[in-house]
Short mmCIF file of C-alpha atoms in Angstrom, two decimals:
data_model
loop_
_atom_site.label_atom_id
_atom_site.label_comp_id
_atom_site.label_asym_id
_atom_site.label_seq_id
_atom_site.Cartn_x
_atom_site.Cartn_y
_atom_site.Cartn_z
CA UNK C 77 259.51 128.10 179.19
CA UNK C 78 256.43 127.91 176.58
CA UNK C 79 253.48 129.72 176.90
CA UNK C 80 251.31 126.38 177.27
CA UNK C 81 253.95 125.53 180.34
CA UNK C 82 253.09 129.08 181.80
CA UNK C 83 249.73 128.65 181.89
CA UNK C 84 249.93 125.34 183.22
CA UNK C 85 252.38 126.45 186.24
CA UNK C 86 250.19 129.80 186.97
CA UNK C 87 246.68 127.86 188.48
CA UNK C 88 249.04 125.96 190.46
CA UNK C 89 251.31 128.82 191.99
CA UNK C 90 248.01 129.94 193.24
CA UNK C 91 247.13 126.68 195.03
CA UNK C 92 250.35 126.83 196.68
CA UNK C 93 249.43 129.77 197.65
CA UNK C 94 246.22 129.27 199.05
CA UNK C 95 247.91 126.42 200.85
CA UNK C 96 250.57 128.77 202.46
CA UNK C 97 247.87 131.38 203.62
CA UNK C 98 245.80 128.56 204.71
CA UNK C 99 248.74 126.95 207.14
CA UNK C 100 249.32 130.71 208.70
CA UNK C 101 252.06 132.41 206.38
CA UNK C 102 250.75 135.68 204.74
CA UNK C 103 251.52 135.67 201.32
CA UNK C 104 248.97 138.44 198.95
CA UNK C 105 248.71 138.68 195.76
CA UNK C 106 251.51 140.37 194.94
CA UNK C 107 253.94 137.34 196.26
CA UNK C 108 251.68 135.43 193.89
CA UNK C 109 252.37 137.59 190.98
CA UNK C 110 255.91 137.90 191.89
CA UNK C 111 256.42 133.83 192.35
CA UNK C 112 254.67 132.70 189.15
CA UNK C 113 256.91 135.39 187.16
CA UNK C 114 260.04 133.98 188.96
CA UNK C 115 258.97 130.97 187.54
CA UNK C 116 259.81 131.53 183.95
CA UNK C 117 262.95 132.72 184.94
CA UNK C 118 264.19 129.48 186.03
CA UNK C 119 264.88 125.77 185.38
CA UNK C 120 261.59 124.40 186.83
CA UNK C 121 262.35 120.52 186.62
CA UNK C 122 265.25 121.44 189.10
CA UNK C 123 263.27 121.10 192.24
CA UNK C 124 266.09 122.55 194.58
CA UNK C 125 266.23 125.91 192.84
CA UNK C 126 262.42 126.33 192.17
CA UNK C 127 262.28 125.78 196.08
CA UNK C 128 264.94 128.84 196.33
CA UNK C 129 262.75 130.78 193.59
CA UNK C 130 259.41 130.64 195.43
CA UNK C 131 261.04 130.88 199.02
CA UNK C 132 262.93 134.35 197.36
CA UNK C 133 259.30 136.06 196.90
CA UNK C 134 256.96 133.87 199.20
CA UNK C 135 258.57 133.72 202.13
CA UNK C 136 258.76 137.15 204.53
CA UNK C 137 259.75 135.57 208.05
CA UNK C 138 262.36 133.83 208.70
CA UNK C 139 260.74 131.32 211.80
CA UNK C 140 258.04 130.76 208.47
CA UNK C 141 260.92 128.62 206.64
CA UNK C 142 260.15 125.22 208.41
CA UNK C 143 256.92 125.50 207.47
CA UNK C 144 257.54 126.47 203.85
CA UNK C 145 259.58 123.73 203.22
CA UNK C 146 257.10 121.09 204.49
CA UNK C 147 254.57 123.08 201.82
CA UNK C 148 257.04 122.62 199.35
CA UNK C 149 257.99 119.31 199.56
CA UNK C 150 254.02 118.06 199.60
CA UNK C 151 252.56 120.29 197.16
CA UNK C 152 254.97 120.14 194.60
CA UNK C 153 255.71 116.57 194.74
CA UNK C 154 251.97 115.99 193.98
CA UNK C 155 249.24 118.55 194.73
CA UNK C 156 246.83 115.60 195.49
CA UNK C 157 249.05 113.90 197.85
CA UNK C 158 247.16 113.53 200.74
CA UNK C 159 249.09 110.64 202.41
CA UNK C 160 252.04 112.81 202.72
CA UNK C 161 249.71 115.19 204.57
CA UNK C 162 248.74 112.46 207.07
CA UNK C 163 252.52 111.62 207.18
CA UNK C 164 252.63 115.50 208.37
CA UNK C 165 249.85 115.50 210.80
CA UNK C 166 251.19 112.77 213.24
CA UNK C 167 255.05 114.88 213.57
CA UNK C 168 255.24 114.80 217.39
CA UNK C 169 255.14 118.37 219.23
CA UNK C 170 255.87 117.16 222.59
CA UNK C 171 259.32 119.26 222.42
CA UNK C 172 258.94 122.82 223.58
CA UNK C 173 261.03 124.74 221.04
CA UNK C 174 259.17 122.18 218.22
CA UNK C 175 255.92 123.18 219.77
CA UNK C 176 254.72 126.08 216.97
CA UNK C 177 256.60 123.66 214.50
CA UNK C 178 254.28 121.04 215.13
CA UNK C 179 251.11 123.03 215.43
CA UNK C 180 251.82 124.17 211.61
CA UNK C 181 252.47 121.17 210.19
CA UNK C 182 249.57 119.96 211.87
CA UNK C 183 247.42 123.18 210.14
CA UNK C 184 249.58 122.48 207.08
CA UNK C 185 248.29 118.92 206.95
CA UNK C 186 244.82 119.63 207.62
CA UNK C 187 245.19 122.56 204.69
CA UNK C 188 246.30 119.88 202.36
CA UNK C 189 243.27 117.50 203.15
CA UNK C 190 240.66 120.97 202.96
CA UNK C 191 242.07 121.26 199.60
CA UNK C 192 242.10 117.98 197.93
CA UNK C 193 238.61 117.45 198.88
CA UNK C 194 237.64 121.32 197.95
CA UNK C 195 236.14 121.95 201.06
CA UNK C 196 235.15 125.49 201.39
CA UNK C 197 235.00 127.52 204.93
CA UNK C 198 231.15 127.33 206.08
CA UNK C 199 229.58 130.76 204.91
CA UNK C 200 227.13 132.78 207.56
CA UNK C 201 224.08 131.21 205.90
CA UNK C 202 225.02 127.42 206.64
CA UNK C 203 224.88 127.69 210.35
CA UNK C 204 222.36 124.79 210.43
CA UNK C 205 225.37 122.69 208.80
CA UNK C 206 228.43 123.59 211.12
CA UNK C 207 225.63 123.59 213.91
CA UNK C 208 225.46 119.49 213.05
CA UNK C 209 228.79 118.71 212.79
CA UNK C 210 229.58 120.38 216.32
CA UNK C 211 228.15 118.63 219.53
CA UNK C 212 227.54 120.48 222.70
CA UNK C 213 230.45 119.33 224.44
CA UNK C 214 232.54 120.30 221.28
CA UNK C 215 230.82 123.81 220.55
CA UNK C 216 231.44 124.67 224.12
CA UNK C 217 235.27 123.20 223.54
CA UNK C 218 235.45 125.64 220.90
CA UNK C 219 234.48 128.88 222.57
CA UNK C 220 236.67 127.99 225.48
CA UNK C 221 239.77 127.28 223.23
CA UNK C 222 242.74 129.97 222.59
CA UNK C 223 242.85 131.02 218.80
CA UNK C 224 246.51 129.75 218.89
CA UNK C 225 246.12 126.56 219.98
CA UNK C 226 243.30 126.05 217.28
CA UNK C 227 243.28 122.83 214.62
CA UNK C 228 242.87 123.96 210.59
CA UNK C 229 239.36 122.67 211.34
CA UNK C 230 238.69 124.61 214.57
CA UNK C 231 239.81 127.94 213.21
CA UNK C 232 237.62 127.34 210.06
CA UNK C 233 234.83 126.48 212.49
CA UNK C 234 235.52 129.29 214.50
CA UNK C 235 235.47 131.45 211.69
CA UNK C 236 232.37 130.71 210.78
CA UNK C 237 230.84 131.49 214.38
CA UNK C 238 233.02 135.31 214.33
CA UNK C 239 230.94 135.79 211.03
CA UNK C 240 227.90 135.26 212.34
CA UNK C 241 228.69 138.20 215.26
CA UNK C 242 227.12 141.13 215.06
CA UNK C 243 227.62 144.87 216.77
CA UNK C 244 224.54 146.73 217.83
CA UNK C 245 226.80 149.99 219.07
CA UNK C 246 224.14 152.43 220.51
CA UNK C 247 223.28 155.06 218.31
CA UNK C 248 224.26 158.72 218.87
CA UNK C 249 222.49 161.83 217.81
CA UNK C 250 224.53 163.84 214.86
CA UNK C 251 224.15 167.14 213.97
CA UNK C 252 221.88 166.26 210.78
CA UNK C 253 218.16 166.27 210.80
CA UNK C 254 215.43 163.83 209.17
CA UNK C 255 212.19 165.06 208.81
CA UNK C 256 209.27 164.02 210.89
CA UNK C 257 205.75 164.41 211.42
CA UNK C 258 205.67 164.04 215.15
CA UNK C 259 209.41 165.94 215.30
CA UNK C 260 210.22 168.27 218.25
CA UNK C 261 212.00 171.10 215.94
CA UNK C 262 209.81 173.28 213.84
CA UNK C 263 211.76 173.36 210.12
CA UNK C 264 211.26 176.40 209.56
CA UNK C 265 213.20 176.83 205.90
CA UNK C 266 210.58 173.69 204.97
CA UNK C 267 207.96 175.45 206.37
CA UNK C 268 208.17 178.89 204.53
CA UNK C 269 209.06 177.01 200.95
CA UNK C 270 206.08 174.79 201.07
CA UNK C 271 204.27 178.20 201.88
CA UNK C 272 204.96 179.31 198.70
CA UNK C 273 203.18 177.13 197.05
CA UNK C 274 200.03 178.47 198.17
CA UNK C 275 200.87 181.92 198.03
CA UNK C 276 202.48 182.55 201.55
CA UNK C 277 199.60 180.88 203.42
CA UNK C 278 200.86 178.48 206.02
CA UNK C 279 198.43 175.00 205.81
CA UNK C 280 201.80 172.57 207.60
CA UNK C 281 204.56 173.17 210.09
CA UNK C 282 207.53 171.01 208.79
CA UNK C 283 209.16 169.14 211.85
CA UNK C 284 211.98 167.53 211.99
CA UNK C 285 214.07 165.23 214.46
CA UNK C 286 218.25 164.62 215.22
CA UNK C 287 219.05 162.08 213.06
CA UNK C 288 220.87 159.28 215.31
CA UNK C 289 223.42 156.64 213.47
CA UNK C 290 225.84 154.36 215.37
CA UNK C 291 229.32 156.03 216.86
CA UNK C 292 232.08 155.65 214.42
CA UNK C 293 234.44 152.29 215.20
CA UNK C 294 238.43 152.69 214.72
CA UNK C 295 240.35 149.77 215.35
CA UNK C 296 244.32 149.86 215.90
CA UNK C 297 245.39 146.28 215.62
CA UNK C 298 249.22 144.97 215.99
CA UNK C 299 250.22 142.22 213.35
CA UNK C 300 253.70 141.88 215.40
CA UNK C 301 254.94 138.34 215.45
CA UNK C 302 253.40 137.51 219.16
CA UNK C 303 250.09 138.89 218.09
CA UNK C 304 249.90 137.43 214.07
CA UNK C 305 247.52 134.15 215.12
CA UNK C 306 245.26 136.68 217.43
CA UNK C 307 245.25 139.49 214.70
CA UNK C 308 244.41 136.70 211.42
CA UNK C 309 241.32 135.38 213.44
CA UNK C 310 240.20 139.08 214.15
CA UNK C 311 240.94 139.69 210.67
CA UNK C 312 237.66 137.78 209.93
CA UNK C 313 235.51 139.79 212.90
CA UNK C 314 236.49 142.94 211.52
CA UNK C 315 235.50 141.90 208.19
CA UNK C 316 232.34 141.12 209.49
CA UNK C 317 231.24 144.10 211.22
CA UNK C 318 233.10 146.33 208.22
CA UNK C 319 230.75 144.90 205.81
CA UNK C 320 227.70 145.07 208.38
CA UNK C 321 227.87 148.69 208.87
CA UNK C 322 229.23 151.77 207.95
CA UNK C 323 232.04 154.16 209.59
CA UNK C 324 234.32 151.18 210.39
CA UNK C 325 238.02 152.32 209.89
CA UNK C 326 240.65 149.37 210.53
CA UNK C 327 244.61 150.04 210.68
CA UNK C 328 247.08 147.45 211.09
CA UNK C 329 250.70 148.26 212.85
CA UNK C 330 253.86 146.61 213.42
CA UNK C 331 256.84 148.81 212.68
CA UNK C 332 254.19 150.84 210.78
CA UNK C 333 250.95 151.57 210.09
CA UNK C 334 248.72 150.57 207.39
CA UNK C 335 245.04 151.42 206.68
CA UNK C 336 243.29 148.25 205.48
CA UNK C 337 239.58 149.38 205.49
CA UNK C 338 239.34 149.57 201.48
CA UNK C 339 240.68 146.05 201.40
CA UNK C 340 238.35 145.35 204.19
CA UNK C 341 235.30 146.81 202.99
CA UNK C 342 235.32 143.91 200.11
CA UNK C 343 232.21 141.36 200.28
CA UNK C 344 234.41 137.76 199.70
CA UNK C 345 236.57 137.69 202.62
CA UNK C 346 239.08 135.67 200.72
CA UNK C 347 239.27 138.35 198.52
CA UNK C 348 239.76 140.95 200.91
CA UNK C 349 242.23 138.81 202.65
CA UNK C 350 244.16 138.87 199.94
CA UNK C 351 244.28 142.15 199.52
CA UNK C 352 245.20 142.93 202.71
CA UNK C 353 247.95 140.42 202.95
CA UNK C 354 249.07 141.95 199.80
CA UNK C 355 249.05 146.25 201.61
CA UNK C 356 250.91 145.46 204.85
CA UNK C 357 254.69 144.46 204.39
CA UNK C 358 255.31 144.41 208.20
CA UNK C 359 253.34 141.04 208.85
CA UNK C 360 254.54 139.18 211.95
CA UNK C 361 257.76 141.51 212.81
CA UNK C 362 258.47 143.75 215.38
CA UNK C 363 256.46 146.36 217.47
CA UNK C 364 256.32 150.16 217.64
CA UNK C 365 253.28 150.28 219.14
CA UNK C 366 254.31 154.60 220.22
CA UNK C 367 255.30 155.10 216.87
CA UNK C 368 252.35 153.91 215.03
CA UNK C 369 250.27 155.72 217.34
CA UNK C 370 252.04 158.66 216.82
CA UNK C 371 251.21 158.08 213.17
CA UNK C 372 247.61 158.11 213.59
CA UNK C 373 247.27 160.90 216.07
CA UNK C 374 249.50 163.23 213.38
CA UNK C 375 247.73 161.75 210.16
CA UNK C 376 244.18 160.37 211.14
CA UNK C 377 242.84 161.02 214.41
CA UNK C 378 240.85 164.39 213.05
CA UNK C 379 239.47 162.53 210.14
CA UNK C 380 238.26 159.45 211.80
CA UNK C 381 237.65 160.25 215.65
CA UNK C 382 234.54 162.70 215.17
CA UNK C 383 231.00 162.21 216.66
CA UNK C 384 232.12 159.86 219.57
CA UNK C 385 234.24 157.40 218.27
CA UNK C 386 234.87 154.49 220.05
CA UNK C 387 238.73 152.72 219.48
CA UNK C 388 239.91 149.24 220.14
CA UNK C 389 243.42 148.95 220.17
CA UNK C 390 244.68 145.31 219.82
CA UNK C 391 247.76 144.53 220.97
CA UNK C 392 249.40 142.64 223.65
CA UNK C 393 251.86 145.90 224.98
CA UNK C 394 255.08 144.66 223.78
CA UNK C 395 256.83 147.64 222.36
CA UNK C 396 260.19 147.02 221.08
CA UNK C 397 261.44 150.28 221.63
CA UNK C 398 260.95 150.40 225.15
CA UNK C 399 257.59 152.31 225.43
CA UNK C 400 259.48 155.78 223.88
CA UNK C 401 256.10 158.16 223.50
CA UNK C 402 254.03 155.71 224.13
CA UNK C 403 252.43 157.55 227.15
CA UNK C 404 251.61 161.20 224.83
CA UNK C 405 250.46 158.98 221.97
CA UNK C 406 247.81 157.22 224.15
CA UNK C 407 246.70 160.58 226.44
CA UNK C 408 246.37 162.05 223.11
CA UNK C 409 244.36 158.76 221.82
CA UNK C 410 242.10 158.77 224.74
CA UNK C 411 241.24 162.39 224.33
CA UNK C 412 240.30 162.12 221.01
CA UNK C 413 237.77 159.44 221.48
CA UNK C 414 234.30 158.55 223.52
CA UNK C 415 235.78 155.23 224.18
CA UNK C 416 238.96 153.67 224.60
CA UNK C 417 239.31 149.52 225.40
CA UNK C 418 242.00 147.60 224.90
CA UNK C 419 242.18 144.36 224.15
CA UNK C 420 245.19 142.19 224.81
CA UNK C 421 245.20 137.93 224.37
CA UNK C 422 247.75 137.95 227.26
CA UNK C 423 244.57 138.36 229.62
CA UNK C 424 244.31 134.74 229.01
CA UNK C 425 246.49 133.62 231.47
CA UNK C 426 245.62 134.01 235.28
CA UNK C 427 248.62 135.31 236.46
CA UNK C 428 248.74 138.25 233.95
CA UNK C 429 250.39 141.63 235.14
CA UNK C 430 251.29 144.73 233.05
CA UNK C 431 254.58 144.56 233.87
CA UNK C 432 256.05 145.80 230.28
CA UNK C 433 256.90 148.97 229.69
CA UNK C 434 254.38 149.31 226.80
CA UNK C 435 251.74 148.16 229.20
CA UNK C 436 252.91 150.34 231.98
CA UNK C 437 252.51 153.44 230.28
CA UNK C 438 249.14 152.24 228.22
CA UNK C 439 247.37 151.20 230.99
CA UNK C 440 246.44 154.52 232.66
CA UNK C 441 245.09 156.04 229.83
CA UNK C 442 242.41 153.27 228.38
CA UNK C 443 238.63 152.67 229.75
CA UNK C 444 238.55 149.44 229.55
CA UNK C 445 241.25 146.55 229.37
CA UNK C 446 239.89 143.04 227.94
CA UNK C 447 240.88 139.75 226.60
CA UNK C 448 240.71 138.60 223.36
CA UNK C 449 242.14 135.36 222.74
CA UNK C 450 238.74 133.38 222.17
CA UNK C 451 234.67 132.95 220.64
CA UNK C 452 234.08 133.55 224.50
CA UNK C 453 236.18 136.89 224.80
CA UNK C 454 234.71 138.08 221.43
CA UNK C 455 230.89 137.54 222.30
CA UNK C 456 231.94 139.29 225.73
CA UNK C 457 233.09 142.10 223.94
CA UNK C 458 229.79 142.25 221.34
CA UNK C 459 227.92 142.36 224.29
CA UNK C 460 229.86 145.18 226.04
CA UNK C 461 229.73 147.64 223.04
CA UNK C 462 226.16 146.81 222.84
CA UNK C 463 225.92 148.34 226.02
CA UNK C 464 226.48 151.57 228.49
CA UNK C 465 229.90 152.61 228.40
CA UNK C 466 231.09 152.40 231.64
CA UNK C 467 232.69 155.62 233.67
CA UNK C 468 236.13 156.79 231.68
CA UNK C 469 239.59 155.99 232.91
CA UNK C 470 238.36 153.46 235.04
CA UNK C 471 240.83 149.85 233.14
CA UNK C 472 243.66 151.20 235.71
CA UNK C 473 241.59 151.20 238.95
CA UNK C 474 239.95 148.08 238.23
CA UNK C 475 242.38 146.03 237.21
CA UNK C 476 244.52 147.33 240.85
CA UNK C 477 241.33 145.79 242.69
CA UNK C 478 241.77 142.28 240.84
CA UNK C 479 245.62 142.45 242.13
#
């Protein structure tokens, strides 16, 4: 392949990227990277093994390869095509097993028409834009409606509301002082130096007061393949509150864990998407929720759970190994923090009941147990952190007087 083909077929792999990441898959930079140099390996004009070449680096799950395909076949027949993406859009979902089929085709569709038309997701400062193109019967539609079930359009909508949230955690006193004219400690050590100046005559007490910052937030969030929808939207809140204050720590965990809070702490949140899709390899597989706690009790908890840290832990208490540790890990957890709430999506339904062994053994040791599976559940939880914490230990007690 010539050089002028390469840099035709690069700007291009990275549309069809884009697209992917757009219609759910996770694909980082480095599957971008990898794809366009698998490229020049291989007879491009032979459609069936440029399929296999991109699907070789692109693709990570297995249930993703519908999907993929459909990208394939529209992008690379014509990037402009939107008719095929209408052909896409109106695939009937009324079969159960063709259900999450259908809803990505339908996202897959709506990708392709976002992208022809170089739409970009509504930034925080155009709320009085998204504001008109949502009525009140539609806005409330939207903080009612589960993050799974969500349109292209409804996610990019509610994306826009998630980065307009803000966290007002109460602020705690530290052990560092500011000074302060009205302050209830004398500074002495200011006191005597200024002294000095005029000879050892005292003419002002220095005073100083606690200085007082917000808590430090951790958040443990599971990317396993029942939680991937919940933990992309909340990919976007935790961006927002990373970049709106400081001593935010985020890790990701499936069958490991992964601190994302450099990629995180990035201003573009396409950017920083990127970047994390590009640091976790365990996207959308399996759960150890134990062992990745175990993980960040051994090689975290003293570095980030100092000064009252609160902790979320996102997940939804499936543990594929049966719950092994599980129990330690989260008495250990809960010690180590202020605040522990967990938030699980499976809270949604009515007729919920820990009945896992993950949740079994979780349960007892968190302070607060929440949904999170909506722009209702979200503002919910703004509004709780904003708060008093309520007395410790109590998720267990409360959640037996619901029953």
């Amino acid at each position: 392949m010539s050089a002028s083909d390469t840099g035709r077929l690069a700007p291009n792999v990275m549309h069809f990227a884009r697209l992917l990441r757009r219609a759910g898959l996770p694909v980082g930079p480095g599957e971008v990277i990898a794809a366009a140099e698998a490229l020049t390996h291989v007879d491009i004009t032979d459609r069936r093994v440029m399929r296999a070449a991109l699907q070789a680096v692109m693709l990570r799950r297995h249930e993703h390869a519908l999907l993929f395909d459909q990208a394939f076949s529209v992008f690379w027949r014509n990037p402009d095509a939107a008719k095929f993406a209408q052909m896409l859009a109106a695939m009937d979902g009324r079969a159960p097993r063709e259900e999450k089929a259908a809803a990505g085709a339908r996202r897959l569709a709506e990708a392709m028409q976002a992208a022809r038309s170089r739409e970009q997701e509504p930034r925080p400062d155009e709320r009085r834009e998204v504001d008109a193109l949502l009525s009140a019967s539609s806005q409330e539609r939207l903080e009612s409606l589960d993050f799974e079930a969500m349109s292209a359009e409804e996610i990019a909508a509610a994306k826009a509301e998630i980065a307009r949230l803000t966290l007002p955690l109460d602020e705690r006193r530290t052990r560092r002082f500011r000074l302060a004219a009205r302050g209830s400690r004398v500074d002495l050590k200011r006191t005597l130096r200024d002294s000095m100046r005029h000879s050892g005559e005292v003419f002002d007490i220095a005073r100083r007061v606690p200085l007082t910052r917000p808590p430090p937030l951790v958040v443990l969030c599971d990317i396993s393949g029942s939680m991937a929808r919940y933990a992309q939207i909340l990919l976007h809140f935790l961006h927002a509150i990373a970049n709106e204050r400081d001593r935010v720590t985020t890790f990701l965990f499936g069958t490991r864990l992964t601190n994302i809070s450099r990629q995180l702490a990035r201003r573009d949140p396409e950017e920083a998407f990127e970047q994390v899709a590009g640091a976790v390899p365990d996207w959308s597989g399996g759960t150890r929720i134990g062992e990745a706690l175990g993980q960040f009790n051994r090689l975290w908890a003293r570095r980030v759970l100092a000064q009252g840290a609160v902790v979320l832990l996102v997940t939804d208490g499936l543990d594929r190994e049966g719950a092994v540790g599980l129990a330690d890990n989260m008495a250990r957890l809960h010690r180590s923090s202020r605040r522990l709430i967990w938030l699980n999506p499976l809270l949604r339904y009515d007729g919920f009941a820990p009945k896992s062994q993950g949740a079994r053994a979780m349960l007892p040791y968190v302070d607060e147990f929440r949904p999170v599976h909506n722009l209702a559940s979200l503002r919910s939880l703004v509004q709780a952190l904003s708060g008093e914490a309520p007395p410790r230990l109590q998720a267990a007690a409360l959640w037996e007087t619901r029953q």
